[in-house]
Each structure stands twice: as structure tokens, then as C-alpha cells.
mmCIF file of C-alpha atoms in Angstrom:
data_model
loop_
_atom_site.group_PDB
_atom_site.id
_atom_site.type_symbol
_atom_site.label_atom_id
_atom_site.label_comp_id
_atom_site.label_asym_id
_atom_site.label_seq_id
_atom_site.Cartn_x
_atom_site.Cartn_y
_atom_site.Cartn_z
ATOM 1 C CA MET A 1 0.350 -0.037 0.093
ATOM 2 C CA LYS A 2 2.404 2.121 0.927
ATOM 3 C CA ASN A 3 4.502 1.848 -2.588
ATOM 4 C CA LYS A 4 1.159 2.395 -4.226
ATOM 5 C CA ILE A 5 0.867 5.884 -2.306
ATOM 6 C CA ILE A 6 4.624 6.804 -3.249
ATOM 7 C CA THR A 7 3.882 5.665 -7.056
ATOM 8 C CA ILE A 8 0.201 7.835 -7.092
ATOM 9 C CA THR A 9 2.309 10.702 -5.594
ATOM 10 C CA PHE A 10 4.931 10.723 -8.014
ATOM 11 C CA LEU A 11 2.708 10.135 -11.062
ATOM 12 C CA ILE A 12 0.463 13.141 -9.721
ATOM 13 C CA ILE A 13 3.593 15.115 -9.262
ATOM 14 C CA ILE A 14 4.824 14.736 -13.014
ATOM 15 C CA GLY A 15 1.399 15.016 -14.500
ATOM 16 C CA LEU A 16 1.384 18.449 -12.534
ATOM 17 C CA MET A 17 4.878 19.530 -13.917
ATOM 18 C CA PHE A 18 3.727 18.722 -17.383
ATOM 19 C CA ALA A 19 0.330 20.917 -17.318
ATOM 20 C CA LEU A 20 2.759 23.607 -16.244
ATOM 21 C CA PHE A 21 4.852 22.957 -18.901
ATOM 22 C CA ILE A 22 2.465 23.321 -21.353
ATOM 23 C CA VAL A 23 0.200 26.011 -19.907
ATOM 24 C CA LEU A 24 2.972 28.071 -19.126
ATOM 25 C CA PRO A 25 4.316 30.477 -21.687
ATOM 26 C CA ASP A 26 8.110 30.098 -22.610
ATOM 27 C CA THR A 27 10.895 32.619 -21.759
ATOM 28 C CA ASP A 28 13.011 34.066 -23.840
ATOM 29 C CA LEU A 29 15.494 35.129 -21.418
ATOM 30 C CA SER A 30 17.351 33.719 -18.439
ATOM 31 C CA TYR A 31 18.281 36.881 -16.010
ATOM 32 C CA PHE A 32 19.026 34.177 -13.623
ATOM 33 C CA GLU A 33 21.489 32.338 -15.637
ATOM 34 C CA ARG A 34 22.175 35.349 -17.913
ATOM 35 C CA ARG A 35 21.522 33.874 -21.172
ATOM 36 C CA ARG A 36 18.911 33.146 -23.879
ATOM 37 C CA LEU A 37 16.636 29.919 -23.173
ATOM 38 C CA ALA A 38 15.997 27.632 -26.152
ATOM 39 C CA LYS A 39 12.977 27.386 -28.086
ATOM 40 C CA PHE A 40 11.011 24.806 -29.735
ATOM 41 C CA PRO A 41 12.826 23.928 -32.750
ATOM 42 C CA THR A 42 11.320 24.201 -36.181
ATOM 43 C CA GLU A 43 12.715 20.888 -36.942
ATOM 44 C CA LEU A 44 12.716 18.146 -35.148
ATOM 45 C CA ASP A 45 16.073 17.358 -33.939
ATOM 46 C CA SER A 46 16.344 15.514 -30.939
ATOM 47 C CA GLU A 47 19.174 17.036 -29.210
ATOM 48 C CA LYS A 48 17.535 20.574 -29.887
ATOM 49 C CA ILE A 49 14.141 19.433 -28.191
ATOM 50 C CA ASP A 50 16.125 18.136 -25.659
ATOM 51 C CA ASP A 51 18.002 21.609 -24.967
ATOM 52 C CA TYR A 52 14.279 23.244 -25.089
ATOM 53 C CA LEU A 53 12.995 21.212 -22.599
ATOM 54 C CA LEU A 54 15.909 21.552 -19.716
ATOM 55 C CA ASP A 55 15.658 25.425 -20.705
ATOM 56 C CA GLN A 56 12.008 25.650 -20.283
ATOM 57 C CA PHE A 57 11.704 23.020 -17.534
ATOM 58 C CA PRO A 58 9.024 24.765 -14.591
ATOM 59 C CA PHE A 59 10.743 25.808 -11.638
ATOM 60 C CA ARG A 60 14.140 25.617 -13.177
ATOM 61 C CA ASN A 61 15.689 28.294 -11.195
ATOM 62 C CA GLY A 62 14.321 26.325 -7.937
ATOM 63 C CA PHE A 63 15.888 23.085 -9.043
ATOM 64 C CA ILE A 64 19.219 25.254 -9.473
ATOM 65 C CA LYS A 65 19.384 26.425 -5.841
ATOM 66 C CA LEU A 66 18.541 23.457 -4.120
ATOM 67 C CA ASN A 67 21.109 22.035 -6.629
ATOM 68 C CA SER A 68 23.585 24.031 -4.556
ATOM 69 C CA LEU A 69 22.306 23.761 -1.052
ATOM 70 C CA ILE A 70 22.419 20.121 -1.209
ATOM 71 C CA ASN A 71 26.080 20.219 -2.418
ATOM 72 C CA ARG A 72 27.505 22.406 0.310
ATOM 73 C CA ASN A 73 24.937 21.646 3.399
ATOM 74 C CA VAL A 74 24.687 17.684 2.518
ATOM 75 C CA TYR A 75 27.843 16.983 0.717
ATOM 76 C CA GLY A 76 30.034 19.397 2.493
ATOM 77 C CA LYS A 77 31.380 20.976 -0.784
ATOM 78 C CA LEU A 78 33.090 24.023 -0.556
ATOM 79 C CA ASP A 79 32.074 24.657 -4.183
ATOM 80 C CA THR A 80 29.318 24.700 -6.454
ATOM 81 C CA ASN A 81 30.116 24.824 -10.273
ATOM 82 C CA ASN A 82 33.441 25.901 -9.293
ATOM 83 C CA VAL A 83 31.827 28.835 -7.170
ATOM 84 C CA TYR A 84 33.155 29.008 -3.481
ATOM 85 C CA VAL A 85 30.319 30.181 -1.598
ATOM 86 C CA VAL A 86 32.402 32.500 1.554
ATOM 87 C CA GLY A 87 29.185 34.269 3.569
ATOM 88 C CA GLU A 88 27.516 36.283 0.839
ATOM 89 C CA GLN A 89 30.834 36.500 -1.151
ATOM 90 C CA LEU A 90 30.582 33.807 -4.556
ATOM 91 C CA VAL A 91 34.441 33.497 -5.375
ATOM 92 C CA ASP A 92 34.863 32.008 -8.971
ATOM 93 C CA LYS A 93 37.558 29.243 -8.363
ATOM 94 C CA LEU A 94 40.439 30.130 -10.385
ATOM 95 C CA TYR A 95 42.615 26.830 -10.126
ATOM 96 C CA PRO A 96 45.077 25.487 -11.126
ATOM 97 C CA ILE A 97 47.135 27.959 -13.465
ATOM 98 C CA ASN A 98 47.801 27.011 -16.749
ATOM 99 C CA GLN A 99 51.880 27.808 -16.797
ATOM 100 C CA LYS A 100 51.550 27.418 -20.773
ATOM 101 C CA GLU A 101 48.738 30.079 -20.939
ATOM 102 C CA VAL A 102 50.954 32.490 -18.586
ATOM 103 C CA GLU A 103 54.178 31.810 -20.604
ATOM 104 C CA GLY A 104 51.884 32.913 -23.760
ATOM 105 C CA PHE A 105 50.356 35.925 -22.133
ATOM 106 C CA VAL A 106 53.920 37.085 -21.483
ATOM 107 C CA ASN A 107 55.005 36.170 -25.221
ATOM 108 C CA LYS A 108 52.264 38.363 -26.651
ATOM 109 C CA MET A 109 52.389 41.232 -24.471
ATOM 110 C CA ASN A 110 55.921 41.509 -25.136
ATOM 111 C CA TYR A 111 55.697 40.901 -28.633
ATOM 112 C CA ILE A 112 53.320 43.934 -28.901
ATOM 113 C CA TRP A 113 55.686 45.942 -27.303
ATOM 114 C CA ALA A 114 58.463 45.044 -28.921
ATOM 115 C CA ASN A 115 56.980 45.529 -32.739
ATOM 116 C CA TYR A 116 54.689 48.643 -31.679
ATOM 117 C CA LEU A 117 55.521 50.050 -28.424
ATOM 118 C CA GLN A 118 59.211 51.430 -28.341
ATOM 119 C CA SER A 119 58.243 54.753 -28.879
ATOM 120 C CA SER A 120 55.690 54.654 -25.832
ATOM 121 C CA ASN A 121 55.411 55.023 -22.638
ATOM 122 C CA VAL A 122 54.567 51.358 -21.814
ATOM 123 C CA TYR A 123 53.180 50.578 -18.329
ATOM 124 C CA TYR A 124 51.371 47.023 -17.201
ATOM 125 C CA SER A 125 49.379 46.378 -14.100
ATOM 126 C CA ILE A 126 47.895 42.700 -12.756
ATOM 127 C CA ILE A 127 44.292 43.002 -11.445
ATOM 128 C CA PRO A 128 44.062 39.497 -8.897
ATOM 129 C CA ASP A 129 40.957 37.514 -8.914
ATOM 130 C CA LYS A 130 38.838 37.380 -5.535
ATOM 131 C CA ALA A 131 40.709 33.924 -4.631
ATOM 132 C CA TYR A 132 43.629 35.694 -3.912
ATOM 133 C CA PHE A 133 42.160 37.326 -0.644
ATOM 134 C CA LEU A 134 40.653 33.773 0.560
ATOM 135 C CA ASP A 135 42.570 31.678 2.992
ATOM 136 C CA VAL A 136 45.159 29.364 1.193
ATOM 137 C CA ASN A 137 44.633 27.121 3.635
ATOM 138 C CA LYS A 138 41.133 26.244 3.213
ATOM 139 C CA TYR A 139 40.730 27.390 -0.626
ATOM 140 C CA LEU A 140 42.619 26.096 -3.525
ATOM 141 C CA LYS A 141 43.364 29.318 -5.839
ATOM 142 C CA ALA A 142 46.294 30.389 -7.199
ATOM 143 C CA ASP A 143 50.588 30.215 -6.330
ATOM 144 C CA TYR A 144 50.212 34.151 -6.741
ATOM 145 C CA THR A 145 53.992 34.418 -5.478
ATOM 146 C CA LYS A 146 55.220 32.137 -8.693
ATOM 147 C CA LEU A 147 52.541 34.225 -10.923
ATOM 148 C CA TYR A 148 53.872 37.643 -10.400
ATOM 149 C CA ASN A 149 57.453 36.675 -10.778
ATOM 150 C CA ASP A 150 56.447 35.228 -14.163
ATOM 151 C CA LEU A 151 54.352 38.113 -15.352
ATOM 152 C CA LYS A 152 57.403 40.543 -14.222
ATOM 153 C CA GLN A 153 59.070 39.238 -17.553
ATOM 154 C CA ILE A 154 56.842 41.645 -19.395
ATOM 155 C CA ASN A 155 58.603 44.224 -20.749
ATOM 156 C CA GLY A 156 57.095 48.205 -19.596
ATOM 157 C CA SER A 157 57.173 49.653 -16.141
ATOM 158 C CA TYR A 158 55.248 47.301 -13.475
ATOM 159 C CA ILE A 159 52.529 49.000 -11.479
ATOM 160 C CA ASP A 160 50.858 47.405 -8.508
ATOM 161 C CA VAL A 161 46.960 47.630 -7.755
ATOM 162 C CA THR A 162 47.054 44.695 -5.798
ATOM 163 C CA SER A 163 48.343 46.018 -2.787
ATOM 164 C CA VAL A 164 45.487 48.851 -2.444
ATOM 165 C CA LEU A 165 42.507 46.033 -3.450
ATOM 166 C CA THR A 166 40.434 43.831 -0.785
ATOM 167 C CA LEU A 167 37.645 41.250 -1.283
ATOM 168 C CA GLU A 168 34.930 44.281 -0.516
ATOM 169 C CA ASP A 169 35.906 46.028 -3.442
ATOM 170 C CA TYR A 170 34.542 43.286 -5.968
ATOM 171 C CA TYR A 171 31.023 42.571 -6.235
ATOM 172 C CA LYS A 172 29.445 39.869 -3.987
ATOM 173 C CA THR A 173 27.908 37.877 -7.297
ATOM 174 C CA ASP A 174 29.969 38.681 -9.902
ATOM 175 C CA ILE A 175 34.078 38.153 -10.972
ATOM 176 C CA HIS A 176 34.132 42.084 -11.178
ATOM 177 C CA TRP A 177 35.305 45.397 -9.240
ATOM 178 C CA LYS A 178 32.808 47.644 -8.077
ATOM 179 C CA GLN A 179 33.691 51.434 -9.864
ATOM 180 C CA GLU A 180 32.445 53.509 -6.984
ATOM 181 C CA ASN A 181 35.427 51.630 -4.950
ATOM 182 C CA LEU A 182 38.296 52.383 -7.764
ATOM 183 C CA ASP A 183 39.330 55.967 -6.710
ATOM 184 C CA LYS A 184 42.452 54.489 -5.175
ATOM 185 C CA VAL A 185 42.962 52.596 -8.414
ATOM 186 C CA VAL A 186 43.280 55.845 -10.177
ATOM 187 C CA LYS A 187 45.333 57.157 -7.771
ATOM 188 C CA ALA A 188 47.882 54.007 -7.830
ATOM 189 C CA LEU A 189 47.810 54.110 -11.373
ATOM 190 C CA MET A 190 48.384 58.219 -12.647
ATOM 191 C CA PRO A 191 50.822 59.256 -10.819
ATOM 192 C CA ASN A 192 53.104 56.217 -11.897
ATOM 193 C CA MET A 193 52.287 57.027 -15.216
ATOM 194 C CA GLY A 194 52.932 61.088 -15.144
ATOM 195 C CA ASN A 195 49.615 62.154 -14.548
ATOM 196 C CA PRO A 196 49.122 64.131 -11.381
ATOM 197 C CA TYR A 197 46.134 62.571 -9.204
ATOM 198 C CA ILE A 198 42.726 65.347 -9.653
ATOM 199 C CA GLU A 199 40.457 64.681 -6.975
ATOM 200 C CA LEU A 200 36.796 64.760 -8.649
ATOM 201 C CA GLU A 201 33.400 64.902 -7.202
ATOM 202 C CA TYR A 202 31.109 62.586 -8.934
ATOM 203 C CA VAL A 203 27.199 62.279 -9.048
ATOM 204 C CA THR A 204 26.233 58.532 -8.308
ATOM 205 C CA LYS A 205 23.385 56.517 -9.775
ATOM 206 C CA THR A 206 22.662 52.832 -8.697
ATOM 207 C CA TYR A 207 20.912 49.957 -9.996
ATOM 208 C CA GLU A 208 19.236 47.221 -7.895
ATOM 209 C CA ASP A 209 18.523 44.185 -9.219
ATOM 210 C CA PHE A 210 22.348 42.972 -10.287
ATOM 211 C CA ALA A 211 23.153 39.114 -10.627
ATOM 212 C CA GLY A 212 26.781 38.920 -11.810
ATOM 213 C CA ALA A 213 27.842 35.917 -13.422
ATOM 214 C CA SER A 214 28.846 34.007 -10.307
ATOM 215 C CA TYR A 215 25.538 34.017 -9.334
ATOM 216 C CA SER A 216 23.394 31.701 -11.321
ATOM 217 C CA LYS A 217 26.470 29.172 -11.545
ATOM 218 C CA ALA A 218 26.566 28.742 -7.314
ATOM 219 C CA GLY A 219 22.831 28.286 -7.330
ATOM 220 C CA GLY A 220 21.668 31.962 -6.770
ATOM 221 C CA VAL A 221 22.123 31.545 -2.881
ATOM 222 C CA VAL A 222 22.918 34.878 -2.300
ATOM 223 C CA PRO A 223 21.512 38.173 -1.788
ATOM 224 C CA LYS A 224 21.582 40.084 -5.562
ATOM 225 C CA ASP A 225 24.207 43.436 -5.947
ATOM 226 C CA LYS A 226 23.735 46.510 -6.963
ATOM 227 C CA ILE A 227 25.236 48.582 -9.234
ATOM 228 C CA THR A 228 26.596 52.090 -8.973
ATOM 229 C CA TYR A 229 28.161 54.196 -11.350
ATOM 230 C CA LEU A 230 29.897 57.648 -11.180
ATOM 231 C CA SER A 231 29.416 60.568 -13.661
ATOM 232 C CA ASN A 232 30.509 63.534 -13.766
ATOM 233 C CA TYR A 233 30.197 66.945 -16.135
ATOM 234 C CA ILE A 234 33.155 65.301 -18.181
ATOM 235 C CA ILE A 235 32.297 61.709 -18.125
ATOM 236 C CA ASP A 236 28.903 62.768 -19.255
ATOM 237 C CA SER A 237 30.059 64.976 -22.073
ATOM 238 C CA ALA A 238 32.757 62.417 -23.479
ATOM 239 C CA ALA A 239 32.568 61.565 -27.405
ATOM 240 C CA VAL A 240 32.563 57.799 -27.573
ATOM 241 C CA LYS A 241 32.927 55.886 -30.851
ATOM 242 C CA HIS A 242 32.961 51.869 -31.080
ATOM 243 C CA ILE A 243 34.117 50.839 -34.919
ATOM 244 C CA GLU A 244 31.641 48.057 -34.593
ATOM 245 C CA TYR A 245 28.757 50.175 -33.729
ATOM 246 C CA GLY A 246 29.389 53.866 -33.637
ATOM 247 C CA GLU A 247 28.508 56.559 -31.017
ATOM 248 C CA LYS A 248 27.443 55.353 -27.638
ATOM 249 C CA PRO A 249 27.293 56.930 -24.007
ATOM 250 C CA VAL A 250 30.158 56.090 -21.641
ATOM 251 C CA TYR A 251 27.025 54.695 -19.085
ATOM 252 C CA ASP A 252 24.852 52.641 -21.537
ATOM 253 C CA GLU A 253 21.752 52.183 -19.480
ATOM 254 C CA ALA A 254 19.920 50.339 -21.833
ATOM 255 C CA LYS A 255 22.222 47.260 -20.356
ATOM 256 C CA LEU A 256 20.979 47.338 -17.378
ATOM 257 C CA LYS A 257 17.924 45.687 -18.427
ATOM 258 C CA GLY A 258 20.240 42.861 -20.982
ATOM 259 C CA VAL A 259 21.609 39.639 -20.201
ATOM 260 C CA ASP A 260 24.476 41.412 -17.808
ATOM 261 C CA ALA A 261 23.879 44.539 -16.214
ATOM 262 C CA TYR A 262 27.748 45.232 -16.001
ATOM 263 C CA ASP A 263 27.818 45.904 -19.873
ATOM 264 C CA VAL A 264 26.116 49.217 -18.944
ATOM 265 C CA PHE A 265 30.060 50.294 -18.971
ATOM 266 C CA LEU A 266 31.015 51.430 -21.828
ATOM 267 C CA SER A 267 28.039 49.005 -23.853
ATOM 268 C CA GLY A 268 30.449 45.821 -23.049
ATOM 269 C CA PRO A 269 32.608 43.668 -24.922
ATOM 270 C CA SER A 270 33.740 45.845 -27.528
ATOM 271 C CA SER A 271 36.923 45.564 -30.028
ATOM 272 C CA LEU A 272 38.296 48.951 -30.271
ATOM 273 C CA ILE A 273 36.653 52.315 -28.571
ATOM 274 C CA GLU A 274 37.720 55.895 -28.877
ATOM 275 C CA ILE A 275 36.641 57.995 -26.150
ATOM 276 C CA THR A 276 37.477 62.145 -26.342
ATOM 277 C CA ASN A 277 37.760 64.556 -23.414
ATOM 278 C CA VAL A 278 35.569 67.204 -24.725
ATOM 279 C CA PHE A 279 37.129 69.459 -21.831
ATOM 280 C CA SER A 280 40.154 68.081 -22.211
ATOM 281 C CA ASP A 281 43.650 70.752 -21.525
ATOM 282 C CA THR A 282 46.039 68.220 -22.397
ATOM 283 C CA THR A 283 46.933 66.587 -25.379
ATOM 284 C CA LYS A 284 48.181 63.366 -23.814
ATOM 285 C CA GLU A 285 46.851 60.234 -25.189
ATOM 286 C CA LEU A 286 46.027 56.980 -23.677
ATOM 287 C CA VAL A 287 46.118 53.633 -25.213
ATOM 288 C CA ILE A 288 44.597 51.161 -23.186
ATOM 289 C CA PHE A 289 44.636 46.872 -23.576
ATOM 290 C CA ARG A 290 42.138 45.694 -21.745
ATOM 291 C CA ASP A 291 39.857 43.014 -20.749
ATOM 292 C CA SER A 292 36.496 43.657 -19.434
ATOM 293 C CA PHE A 293 37.324 44.879 -15.740
ATOM 294 C CA SER A 294 38.592 48.104 -17.637
ATOM 295 C CA SER A 295 35.576 48.492 -18.642
ATOM 296 C CA SER A 296 34.272 50.014 -15.348
ATOM 297 C CA LEU A 297 37.716 51.673 -14.534
ATOM 298 C CA ILE A 298 37.943 53.663 -18.113
ATOM 299 C CA PRO A 299 35.365 56.488 -17.139
ATOM 300 C CA LEU A 300 37.412 57.325 -13.923
ATOM 301 C CA LEU A 301 40.455 58.056 -16.656
ATOM 302 C CA ILE A 302 38.834 60.408 -18.979
ATOM 303 C CA PRO A 303 39.462 63.357 -17.346
ATOM 304 C CA TYR A 304 43.479 62.481 -17.111
ATOM 305 C CA TYR A 305 43.368 62.285 -21.153
ATOM 306 C CA ASN A 306 42.528 64.277 -24.034
ATOM 307 C CA LYS A 307 41.624 61.157 -26.031
ATOM 308 C CA ILE A 308 41.279 57.105 -24.795
ATOM 309 C CA THR A 309 41.864 54.182 -27.147
ATOM 310 C CA VAL A 310 40.444 51.184 -25.886
ATOM 311 C CA VAL A 311 41.729 47.940 -27.385
ATOM 312 C CA ASP A 312 40.232 44.412 -26.816
ATOM 313 C CA LEU A 313 42.429 41.801 -28.390
ATOM 314 C CA ARG A 314 39.572 39.087 -27.755
ATOM 315 C CA TYR A 315 37.834 40.792 -30.507
ATOM 316 C CA ILE A 316 40.441 42.302 -32.657
ATOM 317 C CA THR A 317 43.383 40.957 -34.267
ATOM 318 C CA MET A 318 46.955 43.023 -33.156
ATOM 319 C CA ASP A 319 47.389 43.476 -36.878
ATOM 320 C CA TYR A 320 43.937 45.092 -37.564
ATOM 321 C CA VAL A 321 44.303 47.288 -34.754
ATOM 322 C CA GLU A 322 48.077 48.978 -36.020
ATOM 323 C CA LYS A 323 45.254 50.456 -39.110
ATOM 324 C CA TYR A 324 43.811 52.325 -36.505
ATOM 325 C CA VAL A 325 46.160 53.406 -34.003
ATOM 326 C CA GLN A 326 49.502 55.188 -34.003
ATOM 327 C CA PHE A 327 51.129 54.473 -30.722
ATOM 328 C CA GLU A 328 54.307 56.773 -30.953
ATOM 329 C CA GLY A 329 54.321 59.115 -28.157
ATOM 330 C CA LYS A 330 51.324 57.849 -26.191
ATOM 331 C CA ASP A 331 51.030 56.072 -23.150
ATOM 332 C CA VAL A 332 50.334 52.327 -23.291
ATOM 333 C CA LEU A 333 48.932 50.415 -19.905
ATOM 334 C CA MET A 334 48.348 46.891 -20.475
ATOM 335 C CA LEU A 335 45.729 45.852 -17.686
ATOM 336 C CA TYR A 336 44.733 42.587 -17.748
ATOM 337 C CA SER A 337 43.012 40.414 -14.474
ATOM 338 C CA LEU A 338 44.136 36.815 -13.920
ATOM 339 C CA PRO A 339 41.008 35.013 -15.893
ATOM 340 C CA ILE A 340 42.601 36.405 -19.408
ATOM 341 C CA ILE A 341 46.164 35.320 -18.502
ATOM 342 C CA ASN A 342 44.739 32.336 -17.723
ATOM 343 C CA SER A 343 43.290 31.986 -20.884
ATOM 344 C CA SER A 344 45.683 34.034 -22.966
ATOM 345 C CA THR A 345 45.028 31.904 -26.391
ATOM 346 C CA MET A 346 41.965 33.924 -26.333
ATOM 347 C CA LEU A 347 44.111 36.951 -27.143
ATOM 348 C CA LYS A 348 44.630 37.603 -30.605
ATOM 349 C CA VAL A 349 48.286 38.284 -31.333
ATOM 350 C CA ASN A 350 49.823 36.459 -33.557
ATOM 351 C CA VAL A 351 53.371 36.299 -32.307
ATOM 352 C CA LYS A 352 55.977 35.572 -35.329
#
């Protein structure tokens, strides 16, 4: 009798789930998982149908969260999908370091220096990932002593920003740093690049519903973040031109409702951007080789330069960059985070 009750209950649950699956409308976008969900395929393809059924399954987000809670509280795992849950902080586990990728990164930076930057003022800095700040006796994380020693082989003047950062300077649900905490990074960079530090006032705007990339991977087990971005008349008046899609504002507020609200900064991924400071009283120019971390930092650098050219080698080849950018006499900053250094093959530099 007991087995019969269990079987009937199970069938009722399956029936209810199937009914909900039919009744509920399909969802186009998962803000929880930061991606577009599969739609019912126009052709009968078993793999595409499986993707559709998985993506549109009722209460999908709840099951993802439940799985994360079971992994940590029942099985005692420190991470879920390679994300540590440290209080309300979600920290991506970037371990181990791929030595070949690190060497490739150094070679690519030095190739750029040797072939394009001999007449430039070259600086570089490394952005540590959040795991840098965790207890090495409890969590697996990179050997930063060795990593930083390896990166000292890069030609150019190294500027330390690691020492001014803390875990609280990063979003709780995302790998990126918070723009409102980056004035100390500006203060570390600018004097070492020949620019007196300028104390500026900002107007702040806040988006209250930010769930970063780590949020869904960890199962949504912590509160969401907020994004605060800083404006003043210099930033708001800057002329921003992307080679892909033309003129855009510094802060693209339409992106706040997209898959990744962090794209509010400089409209997200873009191969090459030219930013002109219309209030500039200097002729100095900056070229910055960057990844996504720089998107939130660059607006704070606008007051220091007449023009900033932003290059993202994940989306444009170095051979193509030289058609757009003249480097002679300019400041050049190579600013990269550990996720890119540890996956340097994605940088489109053909070392010859």
C-alpha cells in the first residue's frame, strides 16, 4: 500500500509538472542564468528538443538553487560549479594556473611591446581575482607569488594595484570590481604614469537588481548585488565611438535590463573604442589594452587624457589594430585580470 501511495504521488507530481509545462509560456531570457533560453525547434532534432525541454522546465531556477544547497550543506562541498560561497561572497575558483597560458600571455605582451611600442610610455598592471584574498589553507587558489614573478618578464613599468584592493572592492555575485571603489586604483595608476592625481566629485546612480555571472553558477544562494556608476560633467560629455556600432554613451543604461547589467560600462564587449574628452586641457593620449574589468575603470580615467583608445584583443587582431591606432608618444597601459592571463590563447596576437 505504501509503495502504491508513493507511485501515485510521483505520477501526480509528474502530471502537474507536465501540465505546467504546457500552460506556462516559454521564457526568452533567463536573467538568473544570464543567457537566452532555447525555443522549440522548427525542425525535429532530438538534441535541440532536449535543450528546449531543459531550458523551459517549470521551476528550473528553484531546482538549480536546491542542488547548490544540497552540494554544500549535505555533501560538504566548498564550491558549486567551481564557485566558492564565502559568507555572502561568491568567489570563482580559478585553479590551477595553466603555466603554458601564462607564458603565452607574457610572450604576447612582449611581442606587442617589441613591434609597436618602442616609442611609447609603456605600463602594465595585473588585477587579482577574488580568490587572491581567501585563506590558502582552506581554499584552492593560484600560486600568486610564482604568477607575479612570471609576469615580471613583461617589458614596461609595472604598477601595483593588488596591494590597494580588498575582497570588498568586488561585487558579491560577480568576478568584477566595483566602480565606486576604484578611486584608489586611479590614485595608484595615474601618478605612476606621470599624471597628478585629481580629486573629483561624482554624481552616483544605482541599479538595484544585479545578479552577476557567479550568481547563477552558485545557484542564487546569496542576495543580489547593486551596480553603482559615477558621473560628472566630464564623463557625461565625453564622445565615445565604437568601431562596431558607432557612437554610444559612456554609461549605456539600456544594458541594465539585458543579460549582463555590468555591460552598462562602455556598452560591454567591444573590439576598439575611441573616447575623447571635450573638456581636456592636455594633449596626452592613452591606449589601454584591456579585458572587461577596465570597462568600469576607464570612465574614471577620462579626465586625465585628451583621448583614450580602448583595445580588446579578444575581439580584434593586433594586425588590424595598427590600421586604427598610432602608438608613438602615447601612454600605453596593459591592464589584465587573471581569467584572461590564464586563458591567453583568446588574445588575437600572432606572435611571429
